[in-house]
mmCIF file of C-alpha atoms in Angstrom:
data_model
loop_
_atom_site.group_PDB
_atom_site.id
_atom_site.type_symbol
_atom_site.label_atom_id
_atom_site.label_comp_id
_atom_site.label_asym_id
_atom_site.label_seq_id
_atom_site.Cartn_x
_atom_site.Cartn_y
_atom_site.Cartn_z
ATOM 1 C CA MET A 1 45.918 -50.609 32.504
ATOM 2 C CA ALA A 2 48.442 -48.716 34.611
ATOM 3 C CA LEU A 3 47.189 -47.531 38.004
ATOM 4 C CA THR A 4 47.712 -43.934 39.078
ATOM 5 C CA PRO A 5 50.026 -43.882 42.105
ATOM 6 C CA PHE A 6 48.542 -42.541 45.330
ATOM 7 C CA ARG A 7 49.773 -39.090 46.307
ATOM 8 C CA TYR A 8 49.526 -37.971 49.923
ATOM 9 C CA PRO A 9 47.562 -34.688 50.150
ATOM 10 C CA GLU A 10 49.768 -31.625 50.493
ATOM 11 C CA THR A 11 47.506 -29.239 52.448
ATOM 12 C CA PRO A 12 46.307 -29.766 56.071
ATOM 13 C CA PHE A 13 42.683 -29.432 54.935
ATOM 14 C CA LEU A 14 42.982 -32.244 52.378
ATOM 15 C CA ARG A 15 44.870 -34.465 54.826
ATOM 16 C CA MET A 16 42.210 -33.979 57.488
ATOM 17 C CA ARG A 17 39.422 -34.635 55.000
ATOM 18 C CA LEU A 18 41.138 -37.866 53.947
ATOM 19 C CA PHE A 19 41.490 -38.903 57.594
ATOM 20 C CA ALA A 20 37.790 -38.256 58.320
ATOM 21 C CA THR A 21 36.761 -40.223 55.242
ATOM 22 C CA LEU A 22 39.058 -43.151 56.102
ATOM 23 C CA LEU A 23 37.674 -43.164 59.628
ATOM 24 C CA LEU A 24 34.153 -43.484 58.232
ATOM 25 C CA VAL A 25 35.281 -46.294 55.910
ATOM 26 C CA PHE A 26 37.014 -48.001 58.835
ATOM 27 C CA MET A 27 33.795 -47.886 60.883
ATOM 28 C CA ALA A 28 31.904 -49.402 57.963
ATOM 29 C CA GLY A 29 34.457 -52.231 57.856
ATOM 30 C CA VAL A 30 34.119 -52.743 61.614
ATOM 31 C CA PHE A 31 30.327 -52.898 61.287
ATOM 32 C CA LEU A 32 30.464 -55.490 58.489
ATOM 33 C CA THR A 33 33.009 -57.591 60.372
ATOM 34 C CA ALA A 34 31.076 -57.406 63.655
ATOM 35 C CA ASN A 35 27.842 -58.256 61.887
ATOM 36 C CA TYR A 36 29.464 -61.313 60.316
ATOM 37 C CA PHE A 37 30.990 -62.549 63.595
ATOM 38 C CA ALA A 38 28.066 -61.497 65.814
ATOM 39 C CA ASP A 39 27.837 -64.907 67.573
ATOM 40 C CA VAL A 40 31.544 -65.292 68.273
ATOM 41 C CA HIS A 41 31.602 -63.286 71.522
ATOM 42 C CA PRO A 42 28.979 -61.477 73.664
ATOM 43 C CA ALA A 43 30.870 -58.161 73.231
ATOM 44 C CA ILE A 44 30.630 -58.227 69.434
ATOM 45 C CA PRO A 45 27.051 -56.813 69.346
ATOM 46 C CA TYR A 46 28.247 -53.842 71.411
ATOM 47 C CA LEU A 47 31.052 -53.258 68.893
ATOM 48 C CA ARG A 48 28.532 -53.527 66.062
ATOM 49 C CA ALA A 49 26.251 -50.973 67.746
ATOM 50 C CA PHE A 50 29.187 -48.616 68.181
ATOM 51 C CA ALA A 51 30.239 -48.948 64.515
ATOM 52 C CA GLU A 52 26.656 -48.608 63.269
ATOM 53 C CA ALA A 53 26.032 -45.406 65.198
ATOM 54 C CA SER A 54 29.477 -44.118 64.141
ATOM 55 C CA MET A 55 28.515 -44.523 60.501
ATOM 56 C CA VAL A 56 25.232 -42.722 61.074
ATOM 57 C CA GLY A 57 26.953 -39.843 62.876
ATOM 58 C CA GLY A 58 29.806 -39.657 60.367
ATOM 59 C CA ILE A 59 27.502 -39.680 57.325
ATOM 60 C CA ALA A 60 25.192 -37.093 58.892
ATOM 61 C CA ASP A 61 28.067 -34.741 59.661
ATOM 62 C CA TRP A 62 29.594 -35.364 56.228
ATOM 63 C CA PHE A 63 26.279 -34.341 54.701
ATOM 64 C CA ALA A 64 26.101 -31.214 56.894
ATOM 65 C CA VAL A 65 29.679 -30.117 56.149
ATOM 66 C CA THR A 66 29.385 -30.832 52.437
ATOM 67 C CA ALA A 67 26.038 -29.047 52.182
ATOM 68 C CA LEU A 68 27.735 -25.823 53.228
ATOM 69 C CA PHE A 69 29.897 -25.726 50.097
ATOM 70 C CA ARG A 70 28.241 -27.891 47.439
ATOM 71 C CA HIS A 71 25.472 -30.371 46.664
ATOM 72 C CA PRO A 72 26.268 -33.742 48.300
ATOM 73 C CA LEU A 73 27.113 -36.273 45.589
ATOM 74 C CA GLY A 74 26.079 -33.633 43.038
ATOM 75 C CA VAL A 75 22.381 -34.055 43.869
ATOM 76 C CA PRO A 76 20.592 -30.653 44.062
ATOM 77 C CA ILE A 77 18.926 -31.327 47.415
ATOM 78 C CA PRO A 78 17.088 -28.254 48.786
ATOM 79 C CA HIS A 79 19.015 -26.119 51.278
ATOM 80 C CA THR A 80 22.431 -27.445 50.199
ATOM 81 C CA ALA A 81 25.344 -25.555 48.559
ATOM 82 C CA ILE A 82 24.490 -22.810 51.044
ATOM 83 C CA ILE A 83 27.614 -20.675 50.589
ATOM 84 C CA PRO A 84 27.623 -20.560 46.757
ATOM 85 C CA ARG A 85 23.912 -19.710 46.689
ATOM 86 C CA ASN A 86 24.300 -16.922 49.254
ATOM 87 C CA LYS A 87 27.732 -15.499 48.376
ATOM 88 C CA ASP A 88 26.349 -12.018 47.627
ATOM 89 C CA ARG A 89 24.517 -11.899 50.951
ATOM 90 C CA ILE A 90 27.632 -13.156 52.733
ATOM 91 C CA GLY A 91 29.719 -10.420 51.084
ATOM 92 C CA ASP A 92 27.239 -7.733 52.117
ATOM 93 C CA ALA A 93 27.090 -9.070 55.672
ATOM 94 C CA LEU A 94 30.898 -9.183 55.908
ATOM 95 C CA ALA A 95 31.164 -5.622 54.601
ATOM 96 C CA ASP A 96 28.531 -4.400 57.081
ATOM 97 C CA PHE A 97 30.320 -6.195 59.922
ATOM 98 C CA ILE A 98 33.641 -4.568 59.077
ATOM 99 C CA ARG A 99 32.009 -1.163 58.643
ATOM 100 C CA SER A 100 30.134 -1.385 61.950
ATOM 101 C CA ASN A 101 32.923 -2.840 64.094
ATOM 102 C CA PHE A 102 36.185 -1.602 62.586
ATOM 103 C CA LEU A 103 35.740 1.328 60.199
ATOM 104 C CA THR A 104 33.837 3.737 62.384
ATOM 105 C CA PRO A 105 35.430 7.038 63.433
ATOM 106 C CA LEU A 106 34.927 6.233 67.132
ATOM 107 C CA VAL A 107 36.632 2.834 66.924
ATOM 108 C CA VAL A 108 39.531 4.193 64.879
ATOM 109 C CA ALA A 109 39.961 7.180 67.215
ATOM 110 C CA ARG A 110 40.114 4.922 70.288
ATOM 111 C CA ARG A 111 42.583 2.592 68.594
ATOM 112 C CA LEU A 112 44.858 5.409 67.468
ATOM 113 C CA GLU A 113 44.950 6.931 70.964
ATOM 114 C CA SER A 114 47.315 4.159 72.048
ATOM 115 C CA VAL A 115 49.516 4.378 68.938
ATOM 116 C CA ASP A 116 52.515 6.707 69.058
ATOM 117 C CA ILE A 117 52.735 7.485 65.361
ATOM 118 C CA ALA A 118 55.096 10.413 65.831
ATOM 119 C CA GLY A 119 57.424 8.347 68.021
ATOM 120 C CA ALA A 120 57.546 5.573 65.441
ATOM 121 C CA ALA A 121 58.328 8.120 62.717
ATOM 122 C CA ALA A 122 61.061 9.708 64.853
ATOM 123 C CA ARG A 123 62.697 6.342 65.554
ATOM 124 C CA TRP A 124 62.601 5.485 61.886
ATOM 125 C CA LEU A 125 64.146 8.789 60.811
ATOM 126 C CA THR A 126 66.950 8.678 63.373
ATOM 127 C CA ALA A 127 67.711 4.943 63.437
ATOM 128 C CA PRO A 128 71.203 4.090 62.121
ATOM 129 C CA ARG A 129 71.134 1.833 59.112
ATOM 130 C CA ALA A 130 73.827 -0.147 57.362
ATOM 131 C CA PRO A 131 74.671 1.028 53.822
ATOM 132 C CA GLY A 132 72.357 -0.616 51.316
ATOM 133 C CA GLY A 133 70.162 -2.061 54.082
ATOM 134 C CA ARG A 134 66.393 -1.867 54.139
ATOM 135 C CA ARG A 135 64.479 -0.185 56.904
ATOM 136 C CA THR A 136 62.122 -2.334 58.960
ATOM 137 C CA GLY A 137 59.018 -1.563 60.950
ATOM 138 C CA LEU A 138 56.856 1.231 59.561
ATOM 139 C CA PRO A 139 58.720 1.457 56.198
ATOM 140 C CA GLN A 140 58.464 -2.297 55.741
ATOM 141 C CA LEU A 141 54.728 -2.178 56.472
ATOM 142 C CA ALA A 142 54.257 0.738 54.064
ATOM 143 C CA THR A 143 56.250 -1.098 51.393
ATOM 144 C CA ARG A 144 54.135 -4.233 51.782
ATOM 145 C CA LEU A 145 50.930 -2.214 51.605
ATOM 146 C CA ILE A 146 52.120 -0.548 48.398
ATOM 147 C CA GLU A 147 53.196 -3.848 46.866
ATOM 148 C CA ALA A 148 49.877 -5.467 47.823
ATOM 149 C CA LEU A 149 47.842 -2.976 45.807
ATOM 150 C CA ASP A 150 46.121 -3.918 42.564
ATOM 151 C CA HIS A 151 48.770 -2.356 40.339
ATOM 152 C CA ALA A 152 46.964 -3.143 37.082
ATOM 153 C CA ALA A 153 43.825 -1.372 38.250
ATOM 154 C CA ILE A 154 45.723 1.585 39.708
ATOM 155 C CA GLY A 155 47.875 1.882 36.569
ATOM 156 C CA ALA A 156 44.766 1.957 34.396
ATOM 157 C CA MET A 157 43.196 4.549 36.697
ATOM 158 C CA VAL A 158 46.320 6.754 36.590
ATOM 159 C CA ARG A 159 46.483 6.473 32.807
ATOM 160 C CA GLU A 160 42.821 7.355 32.425
ATOM 161 C CA ALA A 161 43.108 10.305 34.818
ATOM 162 C CA ALA A 162 46.263 11.647 33.143
ATOM 163 C CA SER A 163 44.799 11.220 29.659
ATOM 164 C CA LYS A 164 41.552 12.905 30.684
ATOM 165 C CA LYS A 165 43.471 15.769 32.289
ATOM 166 C CA LEU A 166 45.634 16.277 29.197
ATOM 167 C CA ARG A 167 42.618 16.189 26.884
ATOM 168 C CA ALA A 168 40.791 18.771 28.986
ATOM 169 C CA MET A 169 43.817 21.073 29.314
ATOM 170 C CA GLU A 170 44.112 23.978 26.860
ATOM 171 C CA LEU A 171 47.640 23.606 25.560
ATOM 172 C CA SER A 172 47.902 26.861 23.597
ATOM 173 C CA PRO A 173 48.064 29.256 26.608
ATOM 174 C CA VAL A 174 50.602 26.972 28.269
ATOM 175 C CA LEU A 175 52.847 26.976 25.199
ATOM 176 C CA ALA A 176 52.438 30.750 24.878
ATOM 177 C CA GLY A 177 53.541 31.215 28.480
ATOM 178 C CA VAL A 178 56.538 28.928 27.970
ATOM 179 C CA VAL A 179 57.649 30.806 24.824
ATOM 180 C CA GLU A 180 57.215 34.224 26.450
ATOM 181 C CA ALA A 181 59.078 33.174 29.611
ATOM 182 C CA ALA A 182 61.924 31.762 27.474
ATOM 183 C CA ILE A 183 62.215 35.002 25.473
ATOM 184 C CA ASP A 184 62.102 37.218 28.576
ATOM 185 C CA GLY A 185 64.876 35.187 30.199
ATOM 186 C CA LYS A 186 66.832 34.868 26.920
ATOM 187 C CA ARG A 187 66.612 31.119 27.319
ATOM 188 C CA HIS A 188 65.679 30.815 23.649
ATOM 189 C CA GLU A 189 69.184 31.869 22.562
ATOM 190 C CA PRO A 190 70.717 28.375 22.993
ATOM 191 C CA VAL A 191 67.916 26.995 20.835
ATOM 192 C CA VAL A 192 68.716 29.572 18.148
ATOM 193 C CA ASP A 193 72.427 28.656 18.366
ATOM 194 C CA VAL A 194 71.595 24.988 17.879
ATOM 195 C CA ALA A 195 69.402 25.874 14.893
ATOM 196 C CA ILE A 196 72.252 27.897 13.342
ATOM 197 C CA GLN A 197 74.706 25.045 13.851
ATOM 198 C CA TRP A 198 72.249 22.647 12.254
ATOM 199 C CA ALA A 199 71.809 25.025 9.295
ATOM 200 C CA ALA A 200 75.602 25.256 8.857
ATOM 201 C CA ARG A 201 75.982 21.461 8.884
ATOM 202 C CA THR A 202 73.094 21.112 6.455
ATOM 203 C CA LEU A 203 74.675 23.691 4.119
ATOM 204 C CA ASP A 204 77.957 21.755 4.080
ATOM 205 C CA ALA A 205 76.143 18.454 3.494
ATOM 206 C CA GLU A 206 73.903 19.802 0.705
ATOM 207 C CA GLU A 207 76.407 22.050 -1.076
ATOM 208 C CA SER A 208 76.511 19.720 -4.078
ATOM 209 C CA THR A 209 72.709 19.788 -4.262
ATOM 210 C CA ILE A 210 72.739 23.596 -4.346
ATOM 211 C CA ARG A 211 75.287 23.604 -7.132
ATOM 212 C CA GLU A 212 73.221 21.123 -9.136
ATOM 213 C CA LEU A 213 70.120 23.303 -8.769
ATOM 214 C CA VAL A 214 72.013 26.397 -9.951
ATOM 215 C CA THR A 215 73.434 24.496 -12.921
ATOM 216 C CA ASP A 216 70.010 23.133 -13.893
ATOM 217 C CA ARG A 217 68.551 26.648 -13.909
ATOM 218 C CA THR A 218 71.409 28.220 -15.914
ATOM 219 C CA SER A 219 71.276 28.309 -19.692
ATOM 220 C CA TRP A 220 73.831 26.306 -21.641
ATOM 221 C CA LEU A 221 75.440 29.451 -22.960
ATOM 222 C CA LEU A 222 76.209 30.736 -19.469
ATOM 223 C CA ARG A 223 77.422 27.298 -18.436
ATOM 224 C CA LEU A 224 80.028 27.490 -21.219
ATOM 225 C CA ALA A 225 81.399 30.587 -19.482
ATOM 226 C CA SER A 226 81.300 28.810 -16.056
ATOM 227 C CA VAL A 227 78.838 31.409 -14.816
ATOM 228 C CA ASP A 228 76.889 28.683 -12.977
ATOM 229 C CA ASP A 229 79.935 27.712 -10.871
ATOM 230 C CA ARG A 230 80.655 31.315 -9.923
ATOM 231 C CA LEU A 231 77.002 31.895 -9.098
ATOM 232 C CA ALA A 232 76.852 28.743 -6.964
ATOM 233 C CA ASP A 233 80.066 29.769 -5.137
ATOM 234 C CA SER A 234 78.563 33.168 -4.429
ATOM 235 C CA ILE A 235 75.342 31.702 -3.052
ATOM 236 C CA VAL A 236 77.106 29.147 -0.839
ATOM 237 C CA ASP A 237 79.660 31.680 0.415
ATOM 238 C CA ALA A 238 76.941 34.244 1.155
ATOM 239 C CA LEU A 239 74.892 31.732 3.128
ATOM 240 C CA ARG A 240 77.930 30.563 5.044
ATOM 241 C CA ARG A 241 78.980 34.142 5.937
ATOM 242 C CA LEU A 242 75.416 34.905 7.020
ATOM 243 C CA LEU A 243 75.338 31.935 9.387
ATOM 244 C CA ILE A 244 78.749 32.855 10.817
ATOM 245 C CA GLU A 245 77.645 36.446 11.430
ATOM 246 C CA VAL A 246 74.380 35.367 13.037
ATOM 247 C CA ALA A 247 76.218 32.924 15.304
ATOM 248 C CA ALA A 248 78.792 35.574 16.330
ATOM 249 C CA SER A 249 76.469 38.548 16.906
ATOM 250 C CA PRO A 250 73.748 38.380 19.597
ATOM 251 C CA GLU A 251 72.201 41.541 18.123
ATOM 252 C CA HIS A 252 72.179 40.414 14.525
ATOM 253 C CA PRO A 253 68.991 41.486 12.685
ATOM 254 C CA LEU A 254 68.203 37.887 11.786
ATOM 255 C CA ARG A 255 68.340 36.887 15.471
ATOM 256 C CA LEU A 256 66.069 39.786 16.331
ATOM 257 C CA LYS A 257 63.761 38.691 13.553
ATOM 258 C CA ILE A 258 63.634 35.151 15.003
ATOM 259 C CA THR A 259 62.831 36.562 18.439
ATOM 260 C CA GLU A 260 60.107 38.738 16.955
ATOM 261 C CA GLY A 261 58.698 35.694 15.160
ATOM 262 C CA LEU A 262 58.580 33.746 18.429
ATOM 263 C CA ARG A 263 56.727 36.607 20.138
ATOM 264 C CA ASP A 264 54.237 36.703 17.285
ATOM 265 C CA PHE A 265 53.790 32.950 17.617
ATOM 266 C CA ALA A 266 53.086 33.313 21.362
ATOM 267 C CA PHE A 267 50.559 36.059 20.575
ATOM 268 C CA ASP A 268 48.851 33.841 17.993
ATOM 269 C CA LEU A 269 48.691 31.003 20.530
ATOM 270 C CA ARG A 270 46.858 33.231 22.969
ATOM 271 C CA HIS A 271 44.486 35.072 20.636
ATOM 272 C CA LEU A 272 43.978 33.300 17.289
ATOM 273 C CA PRO A 273 41.420 30.439 17.332
ATOM 274 C CA ARG A 274 42.849 29.070 14.085
ATOM 275 C CA VAL A 275 46.291 28.519 15.645
ATOM 276 C CA GLN A 276 44.766 27.192 18.859
ATOM 277 C CA ALA A 277 42.731 24.644 16.898
ATOM 278 C CA LYS A 278 45.874 23.396 15.127
ATOM 279 C CA VAL A 279 47.699 22.997 18.452
ATOM 280 C CA GLU A 280 44.761 21.105 19.966
ATOM 281 C CA ALA A 281 44.618 18.804 16.925
ATOM 282 C CA ILE A 282 48.331 18.026 17.314
ATOM 283 C CA LYS A 283 47.804 17.381 21.030
ATOM 284 C CA LEU A 284 44.970 14.930 20.351
ATOM 285 C CA ASP A 285 47.045 13.120 17.726
ATOM 286 C CA LEU A 286 49.841 12.721 20.265
ATOM 287 C CA LEU A 287 47.449 11.398 22.923
ATOM 288 C CA ASP A 288 46.153 8.812 20.467
ATOM 289 C CA ASN A 289 49.697 7.676 19.693
ATOM 290 C CA PRO A 290 50.422 4.184 21.137
ATOM 291 C CA ALA A 291 53.891 5.295 22.261
ATOM 292 C CA LEU A 292 52.403 7.983 24.506
ATOM 293 C CA GLY A 293 49.886 5.425 25.764
ATOM 294 C CA ASP A 294 52.748 3.115 26.771
ATOM 295 C CA TRP A 295 54.415 6.004 28.587
ATOM 296 C CA LEU A 296 51.203 6.786 30.477
ATOM 297 C CA ASP A 297 50.882 3.094 31.380
ATOM 298 C CA GLY A 298 54.290 3.242 33.034
ATOM 299 C CA LEU A 299 53.515 6.275 35.190
ATOM 300 C CA TRP A 300 52.211 4.276 38.159
ATOM 301 C CA GLY A 301 54.933 1.636 37.909
ATOM 302 C CA ASN A 302 57.690 4.269 37.964
ATOM 303 C CA ALA A 303 55.989 6.242 40.725
ATOM 304 C CA ARG A 304 55.473 3.094 42.820
ATOM 305 C CA GLN A 305 59.123 2.054 42.507
ATOM 306 C CA ALA A 306 60.312 5.582 43.333
ATOM 307 C CA LEU A 307 58.014 5.678 46.376
ATOM 308 C CA VAL A 308 59.272 2.317 47.658
ATOM 309 C CA ASN A 309 62.888 3.417 47.176
ATOM 310 C CA ALA A 310 62.226 6.705 48.951
ATOM 311 C CA ILE A 311 60.551 4.953 51.904
ATOM 312 C CA ASN A 312 63.365 2.438 52.376
ATOM 313 C CA ASN A 313 66.304 4.690 51.572
ATOM 314 C CA PRO A 314 65.406 8.392 51.513
ATOM 315 C CA GLU A 315 69.044 9.506 51.816
ATOM 316 C CA ALA A 316 70.149 7.742 48.644
ATOM 317 C CA THR A 317 66.937 8.328 46.718
ATOM 318 C CA LEU A 318 66.351 11.988 47.527
ATOM 319 C CA GLY A 319 69.898 13.148 48.106
ATOM 320 C CA GLY A 320 72.152 13.414 51.112
ATOM 321 C CA GLY A 321 70.940 16.910 52.031
ATOM 322 C CA PHE A 322 67.351 15.817 52.168
ATOM 323 C CA GLY A 323 68.251 12.718 54.155
ATOM 324 C CA GLU A 324 70.118 14.891 56.685
ATOM 325 C CA THR A 325 67.091 17.168 56.946
ATOM 326 C CA LEU A 326 64.875 14.169 57.661
ATOM 327 C CA ARG A 327 67.277 12.915 60.312
ATOM 328 C CA LYS A 328 67.338 16.316 62.079
ATOM 329 C CA PHE A 329 63.564 16.502 61.966
ATOM 330 C CA GLY A 330 63.404 13.035 63.509
ATOM 331 C CA GLU A 331 65.769 14.108 66.309
ATOM 332 C CA ARG A 332 63.653 17.161 67.055
ATOM 333 C CA LEU A 333 60.480 15.088 66.945
ATOM 334 C CA GLU A 334 62.013 12.626 69.409
ATOM 335 C CA ALA A 335 63.186 15.357 71.784
ATOM 336 C CA ASP A 336 60.133 17.652 71.704
ATOM 337 C CA PRO A 337 57.072 16.138 73.456
ATOM 338 C CA ALA A 338 54.842 19.039 72.390
ATOM 339 C CA LEU A 339 55.711 18.575 68.723
ATOM 340 C CA ARG A 340 55.267 14.815 69.028
ATOM 341 C CA HIS A 341 51.843 15.312 70.623
ATOM 342 C CA ALA A 342 50.811 17.726 67.868
ATOM 343 C CA VAL A 343 51.886 15.268 65.154
ATOM 344 C CA ASN A 344 50.008 12.429 66.872
ATOM 345 C CA VAL A 345 46.854 14.544 67.146
ATOM 346 C CA TYR A 346 47.097 15.493 63.477
ATOM 347 C CA ALA A 347 47.692 11.867 62.460
ATOM 348 C CA ARG A 348 44.701 10.676 64.505
ATOM 349 C CA ARG A 349 42.482 13.356 62.995
ATOM 350 C CA ALA A 350 43.697 12.423 59.526
ATOM 351 C CA GLY A 351 43.005 8.724 60.172
ATOM 352 C CA VAL A 352 39.534 9.407 61.536
ATOM 353 C CA GLY A 353 38.826 11.727 58.626
ATOM 354 C CA LEU A 354 39.885 9.110 56.110
ATOM 355 C CA VAL A 355 37.645 6.506 57.734
ATOM 356 C CA ASN A 356 34.750 8.935 57.881
ATOM 357 C CA ASP A 357 35.160 9.946 54.230
ATOM 358 C CA TYR A 358 36.141 6.643 52.664
ATOM 359 C CA GLY A 359 34.830 3.958 55.047
ATOM 360 C CA ASP A 360 31.760 3.352 52.913
ATOM 361 C CA ALA A 361 33.936 3.108 49.795
ATOM 362 C CA ILE A 362 36.177 0.530 51.475
ATOM 363 C CA VAL A 363 33.321 -1.728 52.533
ATOM 364 C CA ALA A 364 31.719 -1.285 49.118
ATOM 365 C CA LEU A 365 34.986 -2.495 47.617
ATOM 366 C CA ILE A 366 34.840 -5.609 49.819
ATOM 367 C CA SER A 367 31.221 -6.311 48.918
ATOM 368 C CA ASP A 368 31.746 -5.676 45.191
ATOM 369 C CA THR A 369 34.867 -7.849 45.150
ATOM 370 C CA ILE A 370 33.001 -10.808 46.656
ATOM 371 C CA ARG A 371 30.100 -10.225 44.266
ATOM 372 C CA GLY A 372 32.575 -10.333 41.393
ATOM 373 C CA TRP A 373 33.902 -13.743 42.411
ATOM 374 C CA ASP A 374 32.235 -16.784 40.943
ATOM 375 C CA ALA A 375 30.674 -19.320 43.282
ATOM 376 C CA ARG A 376 33.588 -21.755 42.848
ATOM 377 C CA THR A 377 36.122 -19.114 43.932
ATOM 378 C CA VAL A 378 34.156 -18.237 47.072
ATOM 379 C CA THR A 379 33.722 -21.911 47.930
ATOM 380 C CA ASP A 380 37.417 -22.703 47.471
ATOM 381 C CA LYS A 381 38.559 -19.706 49.527
ATOM 382 C CA LEU A 382 36.227 -20.396 52.454
ATOM 383 C CA GLU A 383 36.759 -24.148 52.398
ATOM 384 C CA SER A 384 40.542 -23.748 52.395
ATOM 385 C CA ALA A 385 40.232 -21.323 55.339
ATOM 386 C CA VAL A 386 37.878 -23.302 57.615
ATOM 387 C CA GLY A 387 37.667 -26.720 55.963
ATOM 388 C CA ARG A 388 40.275 -28.295 58.265
ATOM 389 C CA ASP A 389 38.248 -27.420 61.365
ATOM 390 C CA LEU A 390 35.054 -28.642 59.715
ATOM 391 C CA GLN A 391 36.653 -32.060 59.176
ATOM 392 C CA TYR A 392 37.035 -32.304 62.967
ATOM 393 C CA ILE A 393 33.242 -32.052 63.092
ATOM 394 C CA ARG A 394 33.050 -35.165 60.928
ATOM 395 C CA ILE A 395 35.602 -36.968 63.096
ATOM 396 C CA ASN A 396 33.856 -35.959 66.307
ATOM 397 C CA GLY A 397 30.493 -36.873 64.836
ATOM 398 C CA THR A 398 31.772 -40.332 63.939
ATOM 399 C CA LEU A 399 33.256 -41.007 67.386
ATOM 400 C CA ILE A 400 30.562 -39.339 69.481
ATOM 401 C CA GLY A 401 27.831 -40.955 67.375
ATOM 402 C CA GLY A 402 29.423 -44.325 68.058
ATOM 403 C CA LEU A 403 29.550 -43.647 71.798
ATOM 404 C CA VAL A 404 25.916 -42.513 71.844
ATOM 405 C CA GLY A 405 24.888 -45.622 69.894
ATOM 406 C CA LEU A 406 26.874 -47.802 72.290
ATOM 407 C CA VAL A 407 25.191 -46.202 75.318
ATOM 408 C CA ILE A 408 21.721 -46.599 73.777
ATOM 409 C CA TYR A 409 22.387 -50.253 72.943
ATOM 410 C CA ALA A 410 23.776 -50.909 76.408
ATOM 411 C CA VAL A 411 20.759 -49.270 78.070
ATOM 412 C CA SER A 412 18.355 -51.232 75.861
ATOM 413 C CA GLN A 413 20.113 -54.473 76.731
ATOM 414 C CA ALA A 414 19.995 -53.628 80.401
ATOM 415 C CA LEU A 415 16.288 -52.866 80.244
ATOM 416 C CA ASP A 416 15.603 -56.092 78.370
#
């Protein structure tokens, strides 16, 4: 049977754990060897005492370290696997610690007193930057904070909020206002022109269909006299002349009739429940359409990318005029101590207000997140964070236990 080749551990924690285990195995080998050759030299018993105590200390510390994260050897000994059994309490304690020591208005206010937020903003706005380069400092921090967010959760929240807002909104008054504003500003005229052009193209494309309909509805006797062709020519020519006249005359009666129809439609949207119900039904059908759902899903992604682009390159993203305005504001902010002080005071008040209003929500998020993890996830995260240092406890326990055992043996020999 082929043996699996040994692979050296990749992480510092695994390497240190391997070293502590090999040290314990080495001490066991020393103990067995010293026990076998105990009569060879007077110093061998001292070496055996050292190795014996080292094994005791190493095994005891191995048990203590392992009991923090799991049951030693898989045996459910009481008071072991401490962290998995108490992960909810650990999460609550961590959240309370952060809330009490970091997210209090007093602590945040004291911390922000030494931060020149306005100065940092002024330096960012006025700093020269190579074309196409990314800004560093505050923009880089803001970009990383944005990119570190839970985009799936935020996207779902944005979609739900937008969908709920659209469902609650009464669309009929909005459409009525849009139609009335378009008529008052004569912005509906281009729409009418497009409709006339479409009607003219449709007439040209369906001329043969019109002629066939006239022929089908004309008796055979009249068709012998070609009355159907003359009648079809008259109908097509009359429709074509009508469309040309409507397109050429802004005051044509048909145009006025279309405008009057649009005003009546706006009135119906505002006052007739029957029309309003139809509009709401159409709106709900659109909201249930998967295509609109996909568009709502992309709202946060598009907004996030636009925000990142604006933070790193406001001149290119928001236009040269806006970028110049930002630069001038930054110069004034840098040159005016009173304005800079006012901005700093406002920023500190805003920060303290955010902590005061949302501090509990932040710590609740921490606690709920840890509660949502399974025990294995919590164990792996904590062990990877502090496991390397805990392996030093095993190493120190092995060596110090050996020294203590050596001292005890030496004292006992001296007393004997």
